[in-house]
Amino acid sequence: MNITLHQTEHTIADFEGIFTYLKTHFNKKTTGIHLFPELFLSGYPLQDLCLQKPFVQKYQNFLEELRIWLKDHVNLKECHLLMGGLKYTLSENNIPITIENVVYLSSNNSILEPIYTKRLLPNYDIFDEKKYFTKGRSSKVIEIAGQKYGILICEDMWASTFHDLDPVKELFEFCDDISLAGIFNFSASPYILRKDQKRLTRAKEISHLFQCPFYYVNRIGGEDEILFDGNSFAVNGEELLAKAKRFKTEKLNIESIKPTKYLSDSKLTHGVTWEELFQADLVTNNGETHIAHWSDEDCQEVLEALCFGFQQYARKNGFNKFTLALSGGMDSALVLTIMTLSLSQEQYLEAVYMPSIHSSPLSFELSLGLCKNLGIPLKSLPIKFLHSTTKNLFGQTFNEPFEGLTDENIQSRLRGTLLYTRSNQIGSMVVNTSNKSELAVGYSTQYGDSVGAISLLGDLYKSQVYRLSEYINSKYKNLIPEEIITRPPTAELREGQVDTDSLPPYEMLDAILEGILNYRYTKTDLTELGFPEEQVEKTLNMYRRNEYKRYQFCPIIKISSKSFGFGYRVPLSKETSFYNY
């Protein structure tokens, strides 16, 4: 019997859209086994939405309507559907008592029967499933058309040192005298660069262990800052039977499986440890520690992820017009380029150049050259008169000097004000241009250059910004003027300013920050890696002082194992002396 993996994308709680998909793809003539992603019937991640009474009532009504439709319009003797969804136990007042993350089966006499509850509830980084869901208690094997299949939901395949049970091992013991025709895994697995290869490796290991094919169905989508890449697949031992594209909806049909040669001595590993999950981007060569170099394949994947995430956020929040502050620097140039590469015909994008008395003629020339290359209109809104007026007004009112950081920050905040004035004027979405390095050390102005509805570069260190820009230029014939990449980075908020006046060199800074964020290194750990103690202390001090800026920052498109945003939760009010350890 053919098995079809439905790699789908729907807005969270879009029950009408989900229903439309099913009505479009299924009728009385449809046959085979059809697998849908984890929580296909509701969307993911739901957060507190799954506790809200209007959502619960709408979802329950949707399930009842779906039951009636399946009964009347699908031949469940020939067509077998397995779909991820929520199972509620409600009080008399329709308040959730328990919520389970389940697989629903519609087959033969069963219509939306919950057959399996997810057992491993991840509770790290962006995950907080233990807050909402009740975990399953047992393994499950189902029989369809005389064939038996094991069931797993997403994290269940990733037994590790930070979980208290191993669903794969327990399923294997449960199947001691049972011959399986396949293992089904229903996933809503968030995107991380290179994560797809880890999934394939683990799936092949499980396929060898059970000596049967492994089917993995994953959703796609951008949910604020979290991306889902799809990459659904089926493996049979070492053989890759089929694989869907990343960030694309797709129906993946797998025909009957031929026998294969399984490894007879296959053993389960620990799956993945906490350290392996998060340690990804530091490399030490010849005594020097630095951020891992992105290959061209990595850059292409990141580019696709950022284009996809931007468009998902814009569409799901109802925006077709976009406004961006262009400075002549690297970050804004890369953001504008990525947005342009993802732009559709009905969308409008404009760049706004807002020079001050400290802006060089070169910055305008480079901004204009970039916009000509991209075919994007460039508007000029000089702030020097607004800046001068504000400075004079404060001097007259408070009779105090208006200089230093005060003078620098007002320039940035004036630009933020103008951006949002333009946003109000045409109904556009302002897009942020800050990078992960700046965000980590607070090298930005609150309500100034940190404004925006979504951040495309908030999970890219500055060195990665440069690497991605170089890749784009090699692929698209120098869209970004070369001098934007080669000129020393500067905020141009005072005469002769460059970033290294305030920060360590970016290659060093990025490696120290990755050590702090991903590896949880202490000051002692970092100095033992060879970083200068003075630079480590400087970075740690900036990092700890700027939690309040990160707390108010916009959503960040997540591409790495550890980013700021939803998966990073640190209290604002705390003792900070431990950073000196």
mmCIF file of N, CA, C and O in Angstrom, residues 128-179:
data_model
loop_
_atom_site.group_PDB
_atom_site.id
_atom_site.type_symbol
_atom_site.label_atom_id
_atom_site.label_comp_id
_atom_site.label_asym_id
_atom_site.label_seq_id
_atom_site.Cartn_x
_atom_site.Cartn_y
_atom_site.Cartn_z
ATOM 1 N N ASP A 128 8.357 24.519 25.480
ATOM 2 C CA ASP A 128 7.826 24.501 26.842
ATOM 3 C C ASP A 128 6.579 23.615 26.904
ATOM 4 O O ASP A 128 5.561 23.974 27.482
ATOM 5 N N GLU A 129 6.679 22.429 26.301
ATOM 6 C CA GLU A 129 5.507 21.569 26.155
ATOM 7 C C GLU A 129 5.007 20.998 27.477
ATOM 8 O O GLU A 129 3.827 20.665 27.612
ATOM 9 N N LYS A 130 5.899 20.873 28.453
ATOM 10 C CA LYS A 130 5.442 20.355 29.749
ATOM 11 C C LYS A 130 4.493 21.333 30.440
ATOM 12 O O LYS A 130 3.723 20.930 31.318
ATOM 13 N N LYS A 131 4.550 22.585 30.057
ATOM 14 C CA LYS A 131 3.634 23.576 30.615
ATOM 15 C C LYS A 131 2.198 23.307 30.165
ATOM 16 O O LYS A 131 1.249 23.607 30.898
ATOM 17 N N TYR A 132 2.035 22.741 28.972
ATOM 18 C CA TYR A 132 0.704 22.617 28.384
ATOM 19 C C TYR A 132 0.193 21.178 28.268
ATOM 20 O O TYR A 132 -1.001 20.930 28.441
ATOM 21 N N PHE A 133 1.084 20.244 27.956
ATOM 22 C CA PHE A 133 0.644 18.912 27.570
ATOM 23 C C PHE A 133 0.886 17.865 28.656
ATOM 24 O O PHE A 133 1.835 17.963 29.442
ATOM 25 N N THR A 134 0.030 16.856 28.669
ATOM 26 C CA THR A 134 0.200 15.670 29.499
ATOM 27 C C THR A 134 0.846 14.590 28.641
ATOM 28 O O THR A 134 0.372 14.298 27.539
ATOM 29 N N LYS A 135 1.926 13.985 29.124
ATOM 30 C CA LYS A 135 2.662 13.035 28.285
ATOM 31 C C LYS A 135 1.975 11.682 28.225
ATOM 32 O O LYS A 135 1.232 11.278 29.127
ATOM 33 N N GLY A 136 2.236 10.960 27.134
ATOM 34 C CA GLY A 136 1.700 9.612 26.964
ATOM 35 C C GLY A 136 2.401 8.609 27.848
ATOM 36 O O GLY A 136 3.525 8.831 28.303
ATOM 37 N N ARG A 137 1.736 7.489 28.058
ATOM 38 C CA ARG A 137 2.257 6.496 28.997
ATOM 39 C C ARG A 137 2.755 5.215 28.339
ATOM 40 O O ARG A 137 3.418 4.420 28.997
ATOM 41 N N SER A 138 2.444 4.998 27.074
ATOM 42 C CA SER A 138 2.782 3.692 26.498
ATOM 43 C C SER A 138 3.092 3.783 25.013
ATOM 44 O O SER A 138 2.720 4.750 24.338
ATOM 45 N N SER A 139 3.795 2.762 24.527
ATOM 46 C CA SER A 139 4.101 2.634 23.106
ATOM 47 C C SER A 139 2.849 2.201 22.349
ATOM 48 O O SER A 139 1.866 1.752 22.940
ATOM 49 N N LYS A 140 2.916 2.326 21.014
ATOM 50 C CA LYS A 140 1.744 1.993 20.215
ATOM 51 C C LYS A 140 2.152 1.391 18.884
ATOM 52 O O LYS A 140 3.044 1.904 18.190
ATOM 53 N N VAL A 141 1.484 0.279 18.534
ATOM 54 C CA VAL A 141 1.581 -0.323 17.213
ATOM 55 C C VAL A 141 0.168 -0.421 16.656
ATOM 56 O O VAL A 141 -0.746 -0.875 17.349
ATOM 57 N N ILE A 142 -0.023 0.043 15.433
ATOM 58 C CA ILE A 142 -1.344 -0.033 14.812
ATOM 59 C C ILE A 142 -1.287 -0.985 13.625
ATOM 60 O O ILE A 142 -0.216 -1.246 13.063
ATOM 61 N N GLU A 143 -2.447 -1.489 13.229
ATOM 62 C CA GLU A 143 -2.535 -2.374 12.072
ATOM 63 C C GLU A 143 -3.418 -1.731 11.017
ATOM 64 O O GLU A 143 -4.549 -1.326 11.293
ATOM 65 N N ILE A 144 -2.889 -1.626 9.806
ATOM 66 C CA ILE A 144 -3.634 -1.087 8.671
ATOM 67 C C ILE A 144 -3.450 -2.035 7.496
ATOM 68 O O ILE A 144 -2.321 -2.335 7.100
ATOM 69 N N ALA A 145 -4.566 -2.523 6.970
ATOM 70 C CA ALA A 145 -4.547 -3.424 5.807
ATOM 71 C C ALA A 145 -3.602 -4.600 6.019
ATOM 72 O O ALA A 145 -2.853 -4.991 5.123
ATOM 73 N N GLY A 146 -3.619 -5.156 7.223
ATOM 74 C CA GLY A 146 -2.825 -6.334 7.527
ATOM 75 C C GLY A 146 -1.365 -6.062 7.830
ATOM 76 O O GLY A 146 -0.610 -7.002 8.111
ATOM 77 N N GLN A 147 -0.928 -4.790 7.817
ATOM 78 C CA GLN A 147 0.449 -4.427 8.119
ATOM 79 C C GLN A 147 0.506 -3.660 9.441
ATOM 80 O O GLN A 147 -0.400 -2.888 9.770
ATOM 81 N N LYS A 148 1.586 -3.857 10.184
ATOM 82 C CA LYS A 148 1.718 -3.214 11.486
ATOM 83 C C LYS A 148 2.781 -2.112 11.451
ATOM 84 O O LYS A 148 3.843 -2.280 10.854
ATOM 85 N N TYR A 149 2.454 -1.001 12.112
ATOM 86 C CA TYR A 149 3.322 0.181 12.086
ATOM 87 C C TYR A 149 3.494 0.730 13.501
ATOM 88 O O TYR A 149 2.537 0.809 14.269
ATOM 89 N N GLY A 150 4.724 1.113 13.832
ATOM 90 C CA GLY A 150 4.997 1.774 15.097
ATOM 91 C C GLY A 150 4.798 3.276 14.968
ATOM 92 O O GLY A 150 4.996 3.853 13.893
ATOM 93 N N ILE A 151 4.400 3.917 16.071
ATOM 94 C CA ILE A 151 4.077 5.347 16.061
ATOM 95 C C ILE A 151 5.001 6.112 17.007
ATOM 96 O O ILE A 151 5.212 5.712 18.154
ATOM 97 N N LEU A 152 5.530 7.247 16.514
ATOM 98 C CA LEU A 152 6.314 8.186 17.322
ATOM 99 C C LEU A 152 5.913 9.605 16.928
ATOM 100 O O LEU A 152 5.567 9.849 15.771
ATOM 101 N N ILE A 153 5.967 10.529 17.877
ATOM 102 C CA ILE A 153 5.713 11.933 17.571
ATOM 103 C C ILE A 153 6.983 12.744 17.861
ATOM 104 O O ILE A 153 7.454 12.797 18.995
ATOM 105 N N CYS A 154 7.556 13.302 16.816
ATOM 106 C CA CYS A 154 8.655 14.276 16.871
ATOM 107 C C CYS A 154 9.747 13.888 17.876
ATOM 108 O O CYS A 154 10.547 13.002 17.622
ATOM 109 N N GLU A 155 9.753 14.529 19.042
ATOM 110 C CA GLU A 155 10.823 14.353 20.023
ATOM 111 C C GLU A 155 10.989 12.912 20.477
ATOM 112 O O GLU A 155 12.063 12.520 20.948
ATOM 113 N N ASP A 156 9.943 12.098 20.307
ATOM 114 C CA ASP A 156 10.014 10.696 20.729
ATOM 115 C C ASP A 156 11.170 9.947 20.084
ATOM 116 O O ASP A 156 11.658 8.953 20.631
ATOM 117 N N MET A 157 11.608 10.392 18.910
ATOM 118 C CA MET A 157 12.729 9.724 18.253
ATOM 119 C C MET A 157 14.076 10.200 18.780
ATOM 120 O O MET A 157 15.109 9.646 18.445
ATOM 121 N N TRP A 158 14.056 11.246 19.652
ATOM 122 C CA TRP A 158 15.294 11.869 20.084
ATOM 123 C C TRP A 158 15.591 11.601 21.550
ATOM 124 O O TRP A 158 15.887 12.520 22.304
ATOM 125 N N ALA A 159 15.503 10.368 21.969
ATOM 126 C CA ALA A 159 15.890 10.028 23.344
ATOM 127 C C ALA A 159 17.300 10.540 23.602
ATOM 128 O O ALA A 159 18.161 10.497 22.734
ATOM 129 N N SER A 160 17.535 11.057 24.806
ATOM 130 C CA SER A 160 18.835 11.679 25.062
ATOM 131 C C SER A 160 19.134 11.710 26.546
ATOM 132 O O SER A 160 18.341 11.244 27.378
ATOM 133 N N THR A 161 20.256 12.303 26.866
ATOM 134 C CA THR A 161 20.685 12.362 28.258
ATOM 135 C C THR A 161 19.860 13.322 29.088
ATOM 136 O O THR A 161 19.978 13.346 30.303
ATOM 137 N N PHE A 162 19.023 14.138 28.462
ATOM 138 C CA PHE A 162 18.216 15.063 29.249
ATOM 139 C C PHE A 162 16.732 14.694 29.244
ATOM 140 O O PHE A 162 15.880 15.506 29.561
ATOM 141 N N HIS A 163 16.409 13.449 28.881
ATOM 142 C CA HIS A 163 15.039 12.943 29.002
ATOM 143 C C HIS A 163 15.030 11.754 29.960
ATOM 144 O O HIS A 163 16.007 11.010 30.066
ATOM 145 N N ASP A 164 13.895 11.559 30.630
ATOM 146 C CA ASP A 164 13.814 10.500 31.629
ATOM 147 C C ASP A 164 13.286 9.181 31.080
ATOM 148 O O ASP A 164 13.098 8.230 31.829
ATOM 149 N N LEU A 165 13.010 9.116 29.769
ATOM 150 C CA LEU A 165 12.601 7.854 29.164
ATOM 151 C C LEU A 165 13.025 7.829 27.707
ATOM 152 O O LEU A 165 13.386 8.853 27.128
ATOM 153 N N ASP A 166 12.965 6.644 27.113
ATOM 154 C CA ASP A 166 13.416 6.433 25.741
ATOM 155 C C ASP A 166 12.305 5.732 24.964
ATOM 156 O O ASP A 166 12.221 4.498 24.965
ATOM 157 N N PRO A 167 11.410 6.486 24.294
ATOM 158 C CA PRO A 167 10.297 5.860 23.579
ATOM 159 C C PRO A 167 10.722 4.886 22.480
ATOM 160 O O PRO A 167 10.023 3.898 22.235
ATOM 161 N N VAL A 168 11.852 5.154 21.801
ATOM 162 C CA VAL A 168 12.308 4.237 20.760
ATOM 163 C C VAL A 168 12.689 2.891 21.368
ATOM 164 O O VAL A 168 12.302 1.824 20.870
ATOM 165 N N LYS A 169 13.436 2.926 22.452
ATOM 166 C CA LYS A 169 13.840 1.690 23.127
ATOM 167 C C LYS A 169 12.621 0.931 23.642
ATOM 168 O O LYS A 169 12.525 -0.302 23.481
ATOM 169 N N GLU A 170 11.667 1.650 24.234
ATOM 170 C CA GLU A 170 10.468 0.993 24.763
ATOM 171 C C GLU A 170 9.610 0.424 23.645
ATOM 172 O O GLU A 170 9.012 -0.646 23.793
ATOM 173 N N LEU A 171 9.537 1.133 22.501
ATOM 174 C CA LEU A 171 8.797 0.593 21.361
ATOM 175 C C LEU A 171 9.479 -0.658 20.831
ATOM 176 O O LEU A 171 8.808 -1.641 20.465
ATOM 177 N N PHE A 172 10.808 -0.661 20.808
ATOM 178 C CA PHE A 172 11.543 -1.836 20.332
ATOM 179 C C PHE A 172 11.276 -3.042 21.239
ATOM 180 O O PHE A 172 11.051 -4.167 20.749
ATOM 181 N N GLU A 173 11.254 -2.824 22.544
ATOM 182 C CA GLU A 173 10.954 -3.899 23.483
ATOM 183 C C GLU A 173 9.501 -4.349 23.357
ATOM 184 O O GLU A 173 9.183 -5.529 23.467
ATOM 185 N N PHE A 174 8.617 -3.395 23.103
ATOM 186 C CA PHE A 174 7.190 -3.692 22.916
ATOM 187 C C PHE A 174 6.981 -4.568 21.683
ATOM 188 O O PHE A 174 6.059 -5.401 21.633
ATOM 189 N N CYS A 175 7.841 -4.391 20.663
ATOM 190 C CA CYS A 175 7.711 -5.130 19.397
ATOM 191 C C CYS A 175 8.574 -6.387 19.375
ATOM 192 O O CYS A 175 8.967 -6.838 18.292
ATOM 193 N N ASP A 176 8.863 -6.934 20.525
ATOM 194 C CA ASP A 176 9.762 -8.087 20.629
ATOM 195 C C ASP A 176 9.378 -9.215 19.678
ATOM 196 O O ASP A 176 10.230 -9.801 19.024
ATOM 197 N N ASP A 177 8.091 -9.515 19.563
ATOM 198 C CA ASP A 177 7.636 -10.604 18.697
ATOM 199 C C ASP A 177 6.744 -10.086 17.575
ATOM 200 O O ASP A 177 5.924 -10.825 17.020
ATOM 201 N N ILE A 178 6.872 -8.810 17.252
ATOM 202 C CA ILE A 178 6.056 -8.197 16.212
ATOM 203 C C ILE A 178 6.951 -7.749 15.063
ATOM 204 O O ILE A 178 7.976 -7.089 15.274
ATOM 205 N N SER A 179 6.571 -8.076 13.854
ATOM 206 C CA SER A 179 7.301 -7.633 12.672
ATOM 207 C C SER A 179 6.609 -6.391 12.113
ATOM 208 O O SER A 179 5.436 -6.448 11.743
#
